[in-house]
Coordinates of N, CA and C in Angstrom, one line a residue:
X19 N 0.8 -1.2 0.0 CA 0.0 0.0 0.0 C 0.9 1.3 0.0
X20 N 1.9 1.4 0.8 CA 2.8 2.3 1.0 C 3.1 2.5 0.0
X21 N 3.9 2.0 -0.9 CA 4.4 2.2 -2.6 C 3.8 2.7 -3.5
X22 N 2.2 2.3 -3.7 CA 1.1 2.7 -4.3 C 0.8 4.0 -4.3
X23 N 0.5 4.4 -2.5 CA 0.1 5.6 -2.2 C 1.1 6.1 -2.7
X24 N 2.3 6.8 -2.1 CA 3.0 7.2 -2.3 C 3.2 7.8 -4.3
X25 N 3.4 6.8 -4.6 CA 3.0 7.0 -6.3 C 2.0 8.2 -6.8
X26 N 0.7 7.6 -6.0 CA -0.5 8.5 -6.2 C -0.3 9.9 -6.1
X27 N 0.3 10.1 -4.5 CA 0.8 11.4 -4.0 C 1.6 12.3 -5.0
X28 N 3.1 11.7 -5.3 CA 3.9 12.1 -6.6 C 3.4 12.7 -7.5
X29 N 2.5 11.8 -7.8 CA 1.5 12.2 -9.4 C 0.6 13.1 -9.1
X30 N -0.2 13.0 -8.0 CA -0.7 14.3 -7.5 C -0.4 15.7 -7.6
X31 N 0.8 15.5 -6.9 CA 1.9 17.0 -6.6 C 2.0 17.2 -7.8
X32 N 2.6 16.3 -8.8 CA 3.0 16.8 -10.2 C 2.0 17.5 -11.3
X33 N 0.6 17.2 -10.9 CA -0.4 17.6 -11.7 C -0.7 16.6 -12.8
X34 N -0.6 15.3 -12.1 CA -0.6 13.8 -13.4 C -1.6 13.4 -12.7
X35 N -2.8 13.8 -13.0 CA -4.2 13.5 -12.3 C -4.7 11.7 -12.7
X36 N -4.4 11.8 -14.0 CA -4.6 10.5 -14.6 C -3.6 9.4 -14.0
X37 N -2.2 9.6 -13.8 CA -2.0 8.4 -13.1 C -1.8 8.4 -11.6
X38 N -2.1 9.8 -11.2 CA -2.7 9.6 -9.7 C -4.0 8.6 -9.6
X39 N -4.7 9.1 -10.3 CA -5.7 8.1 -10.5 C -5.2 6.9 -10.0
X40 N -4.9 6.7 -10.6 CA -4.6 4.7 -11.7 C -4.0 4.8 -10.0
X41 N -3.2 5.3 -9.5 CA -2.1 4.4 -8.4 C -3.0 4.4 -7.2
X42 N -3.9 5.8 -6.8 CA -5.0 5.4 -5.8 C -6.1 4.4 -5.7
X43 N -6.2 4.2 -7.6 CA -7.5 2.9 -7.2 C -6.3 1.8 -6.7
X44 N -5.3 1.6 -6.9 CA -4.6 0.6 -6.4 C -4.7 0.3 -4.9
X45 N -4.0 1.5 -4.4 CA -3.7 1.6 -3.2 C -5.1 1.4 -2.6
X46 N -6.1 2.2 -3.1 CA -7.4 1.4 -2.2 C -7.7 0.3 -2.5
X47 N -8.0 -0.2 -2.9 CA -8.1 -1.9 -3.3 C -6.9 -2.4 -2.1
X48 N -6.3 -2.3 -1.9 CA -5.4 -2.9 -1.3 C -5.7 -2.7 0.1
X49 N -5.5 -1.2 0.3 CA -6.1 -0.7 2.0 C -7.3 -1.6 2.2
X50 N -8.6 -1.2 1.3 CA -9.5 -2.1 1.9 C -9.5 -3.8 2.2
X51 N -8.4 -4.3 1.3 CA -8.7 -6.0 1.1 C -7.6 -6.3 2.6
X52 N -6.6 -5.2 3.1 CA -5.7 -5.8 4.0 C -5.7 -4.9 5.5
X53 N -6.1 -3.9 5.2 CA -6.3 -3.2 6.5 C -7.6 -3.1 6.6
X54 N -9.1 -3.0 5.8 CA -10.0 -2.5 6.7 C -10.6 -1.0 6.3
X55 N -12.2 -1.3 6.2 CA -12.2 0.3 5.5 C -12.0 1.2 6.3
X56 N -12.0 1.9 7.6 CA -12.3 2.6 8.6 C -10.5 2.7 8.7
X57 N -9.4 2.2 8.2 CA -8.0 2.2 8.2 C -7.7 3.4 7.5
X58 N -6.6 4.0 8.4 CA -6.4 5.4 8.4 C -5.3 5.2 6.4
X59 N -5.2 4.0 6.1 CA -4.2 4.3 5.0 C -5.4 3.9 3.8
X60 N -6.6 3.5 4.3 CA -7.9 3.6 3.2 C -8.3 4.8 2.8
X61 N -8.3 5.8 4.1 CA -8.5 7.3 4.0 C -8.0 7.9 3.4
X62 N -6.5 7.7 3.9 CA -6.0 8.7 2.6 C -6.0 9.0 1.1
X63 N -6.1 6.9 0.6 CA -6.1 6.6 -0.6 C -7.7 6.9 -1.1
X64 N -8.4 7.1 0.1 CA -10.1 7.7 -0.5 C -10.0 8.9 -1.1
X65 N -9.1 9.7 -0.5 CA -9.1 10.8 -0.2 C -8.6 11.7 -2.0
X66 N -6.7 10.7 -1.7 CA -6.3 11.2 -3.5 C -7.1 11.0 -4.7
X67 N -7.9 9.4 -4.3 CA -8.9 9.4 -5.8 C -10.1 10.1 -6.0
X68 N -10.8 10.6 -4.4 CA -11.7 11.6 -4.8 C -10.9 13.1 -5.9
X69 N -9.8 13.2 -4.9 CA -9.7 14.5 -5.4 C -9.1 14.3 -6.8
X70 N -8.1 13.4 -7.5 CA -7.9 13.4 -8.3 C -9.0 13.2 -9.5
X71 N -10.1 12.3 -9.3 CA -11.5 12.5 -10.0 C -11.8 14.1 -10.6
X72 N -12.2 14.4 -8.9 CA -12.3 16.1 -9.5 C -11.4 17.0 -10.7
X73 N -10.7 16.6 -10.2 CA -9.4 17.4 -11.1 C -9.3 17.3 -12.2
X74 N -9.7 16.5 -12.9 CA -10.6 15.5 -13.8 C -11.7 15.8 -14.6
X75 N -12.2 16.6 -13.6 CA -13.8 17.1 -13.9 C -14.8 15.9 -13.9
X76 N -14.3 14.8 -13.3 CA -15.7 13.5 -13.6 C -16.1 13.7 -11.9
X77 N -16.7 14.5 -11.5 CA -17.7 14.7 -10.5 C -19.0 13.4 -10.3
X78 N -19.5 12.7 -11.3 CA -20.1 11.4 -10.9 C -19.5 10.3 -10.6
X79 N -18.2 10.7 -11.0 CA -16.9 9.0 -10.5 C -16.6 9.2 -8.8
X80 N -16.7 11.2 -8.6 CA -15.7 11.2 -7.4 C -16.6 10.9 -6.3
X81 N -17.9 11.4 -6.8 CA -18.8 11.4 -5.5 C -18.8 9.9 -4.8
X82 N -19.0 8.8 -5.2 CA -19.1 7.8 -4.2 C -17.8 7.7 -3.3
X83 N -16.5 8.2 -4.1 CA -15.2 8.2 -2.9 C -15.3 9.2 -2.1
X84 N -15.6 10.2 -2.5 CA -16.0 11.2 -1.5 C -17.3 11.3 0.1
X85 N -17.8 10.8 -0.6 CA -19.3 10.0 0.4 C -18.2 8.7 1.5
X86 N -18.1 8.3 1.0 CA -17.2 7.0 1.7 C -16.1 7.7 2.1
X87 N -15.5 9.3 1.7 CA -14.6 9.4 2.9 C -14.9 10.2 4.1
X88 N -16.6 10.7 3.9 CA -16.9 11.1 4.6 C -17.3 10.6 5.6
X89 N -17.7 9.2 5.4 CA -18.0 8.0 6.3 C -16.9 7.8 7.3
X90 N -15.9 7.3 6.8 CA -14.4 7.2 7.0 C -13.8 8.4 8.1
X91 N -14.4 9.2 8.1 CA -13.7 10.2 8.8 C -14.3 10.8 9.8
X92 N -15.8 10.5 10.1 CA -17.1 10.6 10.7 C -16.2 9.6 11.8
X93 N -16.2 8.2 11.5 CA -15.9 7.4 12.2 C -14.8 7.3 13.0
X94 N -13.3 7.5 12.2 CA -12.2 8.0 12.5 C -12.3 9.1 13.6
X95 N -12.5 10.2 13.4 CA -12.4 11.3 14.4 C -13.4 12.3 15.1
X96 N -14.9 11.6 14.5 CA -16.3 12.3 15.2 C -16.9 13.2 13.9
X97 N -17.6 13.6 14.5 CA -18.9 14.3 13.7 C -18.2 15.5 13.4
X98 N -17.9 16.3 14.6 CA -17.9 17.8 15.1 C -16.2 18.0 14.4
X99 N -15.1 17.0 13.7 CA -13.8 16.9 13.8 C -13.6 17.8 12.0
X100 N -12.1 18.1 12.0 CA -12.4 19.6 11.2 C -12.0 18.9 10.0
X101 N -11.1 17.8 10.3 CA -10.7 16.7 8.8 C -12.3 16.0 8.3
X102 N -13.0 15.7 9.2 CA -14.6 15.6 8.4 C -15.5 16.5 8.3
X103 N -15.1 17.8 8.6 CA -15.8 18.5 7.7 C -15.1 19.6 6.3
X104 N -13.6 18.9 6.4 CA -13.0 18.9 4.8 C -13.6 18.4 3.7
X105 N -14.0 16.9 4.1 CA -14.5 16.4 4.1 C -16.1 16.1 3.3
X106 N -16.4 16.6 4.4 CA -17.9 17.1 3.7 C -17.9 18.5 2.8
X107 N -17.3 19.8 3.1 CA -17.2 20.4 2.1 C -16.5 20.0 0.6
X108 N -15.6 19.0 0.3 CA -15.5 18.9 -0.7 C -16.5 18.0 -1.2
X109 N -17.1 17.3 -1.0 CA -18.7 16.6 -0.9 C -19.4 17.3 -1.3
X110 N -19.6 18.4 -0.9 CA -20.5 19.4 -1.1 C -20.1 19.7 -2.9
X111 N -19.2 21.0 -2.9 CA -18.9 20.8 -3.9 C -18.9 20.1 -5.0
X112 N -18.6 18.5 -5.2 CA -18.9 17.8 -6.1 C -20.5 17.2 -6.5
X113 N -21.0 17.6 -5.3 CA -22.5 17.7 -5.1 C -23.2 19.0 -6.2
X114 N -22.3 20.3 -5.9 CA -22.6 21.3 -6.9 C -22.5 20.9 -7.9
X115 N -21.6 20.5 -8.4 CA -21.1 20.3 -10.0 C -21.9 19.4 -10.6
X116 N -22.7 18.3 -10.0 CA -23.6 17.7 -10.0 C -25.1 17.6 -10.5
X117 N -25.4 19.2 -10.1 CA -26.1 19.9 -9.9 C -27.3 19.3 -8.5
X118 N -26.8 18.9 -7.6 CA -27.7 18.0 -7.0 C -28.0 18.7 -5.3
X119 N -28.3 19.9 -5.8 CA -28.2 20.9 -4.7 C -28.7 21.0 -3.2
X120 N -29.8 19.7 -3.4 CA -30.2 20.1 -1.8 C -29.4 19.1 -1.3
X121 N -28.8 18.0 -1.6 CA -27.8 17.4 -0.9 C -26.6 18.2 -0.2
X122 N -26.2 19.1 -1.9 CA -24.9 20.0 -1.5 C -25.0 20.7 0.1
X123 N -26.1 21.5 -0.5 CA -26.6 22.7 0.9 C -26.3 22.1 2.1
X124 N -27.1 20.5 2.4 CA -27.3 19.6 3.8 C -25.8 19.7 3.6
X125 N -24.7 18.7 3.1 CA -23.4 19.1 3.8 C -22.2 20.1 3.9
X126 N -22.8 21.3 3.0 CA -22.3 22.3 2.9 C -22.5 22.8 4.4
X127 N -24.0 23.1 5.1 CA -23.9 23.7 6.6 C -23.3 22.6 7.3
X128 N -23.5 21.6 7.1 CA -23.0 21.0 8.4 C -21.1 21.2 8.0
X129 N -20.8 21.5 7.1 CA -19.1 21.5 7.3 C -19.0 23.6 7.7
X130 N -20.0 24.2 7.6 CA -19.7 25.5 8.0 C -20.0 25.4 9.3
X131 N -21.0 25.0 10.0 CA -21.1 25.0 11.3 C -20.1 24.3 11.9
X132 N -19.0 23.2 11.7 CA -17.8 23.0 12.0 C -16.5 24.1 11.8
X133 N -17.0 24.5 10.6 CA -15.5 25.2 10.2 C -15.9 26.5 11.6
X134 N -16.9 27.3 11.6 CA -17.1 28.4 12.5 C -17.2 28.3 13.8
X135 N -17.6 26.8 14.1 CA -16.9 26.7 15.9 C -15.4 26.5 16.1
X136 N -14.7 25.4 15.2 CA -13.4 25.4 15.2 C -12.6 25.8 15.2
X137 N -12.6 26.9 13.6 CA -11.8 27.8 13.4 C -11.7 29.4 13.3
X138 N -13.7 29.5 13.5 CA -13.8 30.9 13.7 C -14.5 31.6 12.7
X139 N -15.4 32.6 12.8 CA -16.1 33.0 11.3 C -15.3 33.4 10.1
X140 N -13.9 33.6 10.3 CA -13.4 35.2 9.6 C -12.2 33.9 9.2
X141 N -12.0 33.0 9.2 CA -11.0 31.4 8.5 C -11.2 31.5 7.0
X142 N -10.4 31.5 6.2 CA -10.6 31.0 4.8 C -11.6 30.1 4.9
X143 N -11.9 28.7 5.2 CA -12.3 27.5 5.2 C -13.9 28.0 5.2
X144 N -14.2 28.7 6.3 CA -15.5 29.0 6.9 C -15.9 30.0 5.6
X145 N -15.2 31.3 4.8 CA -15.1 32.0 3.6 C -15.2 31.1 3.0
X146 N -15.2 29.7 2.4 CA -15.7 28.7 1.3 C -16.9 28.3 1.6
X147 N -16.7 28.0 2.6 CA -18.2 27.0 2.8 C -19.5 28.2 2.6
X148 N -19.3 29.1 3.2 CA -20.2 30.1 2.9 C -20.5 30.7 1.5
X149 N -19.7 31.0 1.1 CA -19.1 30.9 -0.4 C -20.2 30.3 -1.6
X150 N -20.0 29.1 -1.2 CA -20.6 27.7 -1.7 C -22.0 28.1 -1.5
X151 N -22.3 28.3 0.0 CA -23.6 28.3 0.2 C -24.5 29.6 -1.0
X152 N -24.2 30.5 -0.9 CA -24.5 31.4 -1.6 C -24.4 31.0 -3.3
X153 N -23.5 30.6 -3.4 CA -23.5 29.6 -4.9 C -24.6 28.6 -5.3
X154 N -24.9 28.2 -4.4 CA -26.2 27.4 -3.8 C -27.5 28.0 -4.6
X155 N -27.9 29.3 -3.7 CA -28.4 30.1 -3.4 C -29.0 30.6 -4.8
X156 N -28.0 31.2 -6.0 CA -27.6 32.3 -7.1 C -28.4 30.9 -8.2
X157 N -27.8 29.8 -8.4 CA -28.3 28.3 -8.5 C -30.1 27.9 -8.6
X158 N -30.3 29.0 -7.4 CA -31.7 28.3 -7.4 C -32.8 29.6 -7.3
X159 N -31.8 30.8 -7.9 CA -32.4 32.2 -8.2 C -32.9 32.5 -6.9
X160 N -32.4 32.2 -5.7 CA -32.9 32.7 -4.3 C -31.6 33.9 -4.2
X161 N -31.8 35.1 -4.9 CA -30.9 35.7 -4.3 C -30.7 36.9 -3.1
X162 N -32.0 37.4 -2.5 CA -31.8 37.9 -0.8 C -30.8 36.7 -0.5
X163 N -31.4 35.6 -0.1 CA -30.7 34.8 0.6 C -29.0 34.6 0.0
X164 N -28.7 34.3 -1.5 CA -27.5 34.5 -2.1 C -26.5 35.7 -1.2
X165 N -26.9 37.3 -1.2 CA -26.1 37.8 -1.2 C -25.9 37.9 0.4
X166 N -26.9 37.4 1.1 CA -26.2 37.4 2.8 C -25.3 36.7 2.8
X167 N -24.9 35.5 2.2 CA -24.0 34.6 2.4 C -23.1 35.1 1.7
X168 N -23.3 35.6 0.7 CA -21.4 36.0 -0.2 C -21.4 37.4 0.7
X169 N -22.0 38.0 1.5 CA -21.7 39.5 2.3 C -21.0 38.6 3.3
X170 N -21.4 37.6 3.6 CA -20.4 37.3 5.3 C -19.0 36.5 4.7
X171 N -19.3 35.8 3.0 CA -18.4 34.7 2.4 C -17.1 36.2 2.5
X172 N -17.6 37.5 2.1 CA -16.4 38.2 1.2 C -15.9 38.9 2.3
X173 N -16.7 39.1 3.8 CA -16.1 39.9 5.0 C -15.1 38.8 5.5
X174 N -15.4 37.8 5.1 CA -14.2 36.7 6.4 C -13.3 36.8 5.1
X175 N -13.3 36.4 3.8 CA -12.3 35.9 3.3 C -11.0 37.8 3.2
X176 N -12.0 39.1 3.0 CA -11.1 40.0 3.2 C -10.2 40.2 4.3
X177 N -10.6 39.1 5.6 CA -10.1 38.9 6.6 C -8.7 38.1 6.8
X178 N -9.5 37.0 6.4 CA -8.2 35.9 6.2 C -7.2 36.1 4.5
X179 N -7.6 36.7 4.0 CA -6.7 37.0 2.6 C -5.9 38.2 2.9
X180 N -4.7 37.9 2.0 CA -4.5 39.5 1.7 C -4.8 40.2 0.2
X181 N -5.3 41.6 0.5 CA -6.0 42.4 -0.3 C -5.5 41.9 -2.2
X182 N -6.0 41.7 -2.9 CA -5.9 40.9 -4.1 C -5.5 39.8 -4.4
X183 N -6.2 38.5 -3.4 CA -6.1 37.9 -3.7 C -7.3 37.1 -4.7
X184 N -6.8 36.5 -5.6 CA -8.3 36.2 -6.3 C -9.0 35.7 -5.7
X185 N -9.4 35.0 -5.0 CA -10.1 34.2 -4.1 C -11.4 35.2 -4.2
X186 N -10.9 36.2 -3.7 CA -12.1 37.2 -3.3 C -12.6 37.7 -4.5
X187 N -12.1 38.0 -5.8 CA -13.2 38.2 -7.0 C -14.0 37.3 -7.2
X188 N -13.6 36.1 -6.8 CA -14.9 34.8 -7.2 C -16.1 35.6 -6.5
X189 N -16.0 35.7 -5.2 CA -17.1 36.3 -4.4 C -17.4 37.5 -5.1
X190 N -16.6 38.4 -5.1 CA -17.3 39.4 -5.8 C -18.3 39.5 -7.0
X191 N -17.7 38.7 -7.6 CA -18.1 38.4 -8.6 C -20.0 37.8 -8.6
X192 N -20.1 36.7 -8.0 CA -20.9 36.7 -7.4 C -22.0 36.9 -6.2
X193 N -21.5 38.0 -6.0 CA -22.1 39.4 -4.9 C -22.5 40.1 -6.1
X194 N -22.1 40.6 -6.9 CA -22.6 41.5 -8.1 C -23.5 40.5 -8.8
X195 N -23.1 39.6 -9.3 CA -24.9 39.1 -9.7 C -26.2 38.8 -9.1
X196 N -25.8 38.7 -7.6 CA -26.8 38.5 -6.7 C -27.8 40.2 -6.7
X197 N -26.5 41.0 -6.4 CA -27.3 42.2 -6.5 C -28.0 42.8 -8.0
X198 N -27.6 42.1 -8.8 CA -27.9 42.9 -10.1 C -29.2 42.1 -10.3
X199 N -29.5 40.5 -9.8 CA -31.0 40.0 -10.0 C -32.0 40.9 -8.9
X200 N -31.3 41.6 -7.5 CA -32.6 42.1 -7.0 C -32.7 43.6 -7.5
X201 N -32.3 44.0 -8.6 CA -32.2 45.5 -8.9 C -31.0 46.7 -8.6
X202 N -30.4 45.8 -7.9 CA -29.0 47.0 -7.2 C -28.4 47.0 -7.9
X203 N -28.3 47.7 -9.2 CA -27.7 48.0 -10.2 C -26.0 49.0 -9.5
X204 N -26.6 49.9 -9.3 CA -25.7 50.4 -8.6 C -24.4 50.2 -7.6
X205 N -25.0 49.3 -6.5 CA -24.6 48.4 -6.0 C -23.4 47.4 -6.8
X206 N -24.3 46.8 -7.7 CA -23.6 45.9 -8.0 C -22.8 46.1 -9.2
X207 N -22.7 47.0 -10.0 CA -21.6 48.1 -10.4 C -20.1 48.0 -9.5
X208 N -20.5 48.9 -8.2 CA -19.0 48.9 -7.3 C -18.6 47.4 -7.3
X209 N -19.3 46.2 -7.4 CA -18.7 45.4 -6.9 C -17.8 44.7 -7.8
X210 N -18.2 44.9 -9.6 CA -17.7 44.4 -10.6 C -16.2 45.2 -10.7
X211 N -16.4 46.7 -10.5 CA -15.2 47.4 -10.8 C -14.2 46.8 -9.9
X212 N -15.0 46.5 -8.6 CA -14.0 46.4 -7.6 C -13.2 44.9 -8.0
X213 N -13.7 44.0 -8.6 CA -13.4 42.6 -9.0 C -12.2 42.9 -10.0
X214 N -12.8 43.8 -11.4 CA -11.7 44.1 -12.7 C -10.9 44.6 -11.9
X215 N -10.7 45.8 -10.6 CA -9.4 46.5 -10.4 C -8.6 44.9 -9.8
X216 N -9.4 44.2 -9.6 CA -8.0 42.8 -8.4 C -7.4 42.2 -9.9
X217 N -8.6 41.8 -10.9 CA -7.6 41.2 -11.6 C -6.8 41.7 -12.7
X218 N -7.2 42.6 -12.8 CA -5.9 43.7 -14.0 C -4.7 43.7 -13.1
X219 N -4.7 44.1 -11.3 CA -3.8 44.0 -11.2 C -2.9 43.2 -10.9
X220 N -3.7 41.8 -10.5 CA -3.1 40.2 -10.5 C -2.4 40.0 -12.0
X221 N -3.0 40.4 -13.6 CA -2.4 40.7 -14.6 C -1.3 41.3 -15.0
X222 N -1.2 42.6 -14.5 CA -0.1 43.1 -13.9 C 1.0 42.8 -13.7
X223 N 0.9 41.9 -12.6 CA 1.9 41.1 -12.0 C 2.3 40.1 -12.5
X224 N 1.4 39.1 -13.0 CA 2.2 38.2 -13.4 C 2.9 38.6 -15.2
X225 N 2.2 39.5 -15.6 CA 3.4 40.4 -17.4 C 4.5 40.6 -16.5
X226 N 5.1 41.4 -15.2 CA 6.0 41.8 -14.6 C 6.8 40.8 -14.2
X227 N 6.4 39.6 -14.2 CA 7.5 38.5 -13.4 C 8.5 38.3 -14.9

């Protein structure tokens, strides 16, 4: 298993998603047939082939590894534990892409209500989940409810970021469409300029390297 994973990892890091792949279904097959699914070296190998899937873009392949490492990690270290609600937000996520939204939502809060006792409102992690939720939200043309969640998604992440980082135009981004469907034209004007000024200047920078 060690050799396998390990492989998987490599090709991970390297951006060789395809035979990350290929070395994680190994390595799981293996974890499960000799250690046990609830074995901390199942998890990991759940873990690289979920996310290598994603990376992938096949969101129907990743979700059952993803579900089962959520299982896995429920078990492993509790409900309320912050590696299961990684866990569940990337679950969530592939849930989006899915389009299979009210599932997303259910473990989208339950990994924010972890990330905001654990690590605090104003955490990157807790700025995603919220994020998401508002994405949710924009998804199903609920946008009052959209832009409360990208207003608290873009207050933590200006918190935990520093100032131009892109991270934060995504939100912006979608804070200006939330406001532009309830009429805040205006509103949601500032928010678009304020998105072009991050990334002309993230442009900027990288013509300058």
């Amino acid at each position: 298993w060690r050799k396998l994973q390990k492989q998987a990892q490599i090709s991970f890091q390297r951006g060789d998603m395809a035979r990350a792949e290929r070395f994680a279904r190994e390595a799981l097959l293996e974890a499960d047939s000799s250690l046990g699914t609830y074995h901390e070296a199942t998890e990991q190998s759940l873990n690289i082939l979920a996310l290598s899937l994603r990376m992938q873009r096949r969101p129907d392949e990743a979700l059952p590894f993803a579900q089962r490492l959520v299982a896995v990690r429920t078990r492993r270290y509790g409900a309320d534990n912050i590696e299961t609600a990684i866990a569940l937000h990337n679950n969530a996520e592939i849930l989006i892409a899915l389009g299979q939204l009210a599932a997303a939502e259910e473990a989208q809060r339950a990994a924010v209500r972890i990330f905001e006792a654990k690590l605090g409102p104003n955490h990157y992690m807790t700025a995603l989940g919220l994020h998401n939720l508002g994405a949710i939200r924009l998804k199903q043309k609920r946008y009052a409810e959209a832009e409360q969640y990208l207003r608290r998604a873009l207050a933590a992440k200006e918190k935990a970021l520093k100032p131009g980082n892109l991270s934060i135009v995504h939100t912006l981004d979608n804070l200006a469409v939330a406001l532009e469907s309830q009429g805040k034209h205006d509103e949601a004007q500032r928010y678009k300029r304020r998105a072009d000024a991050i990334r002309q200047a993230a442009a900027r920078g990288q013509a300058a390297r």
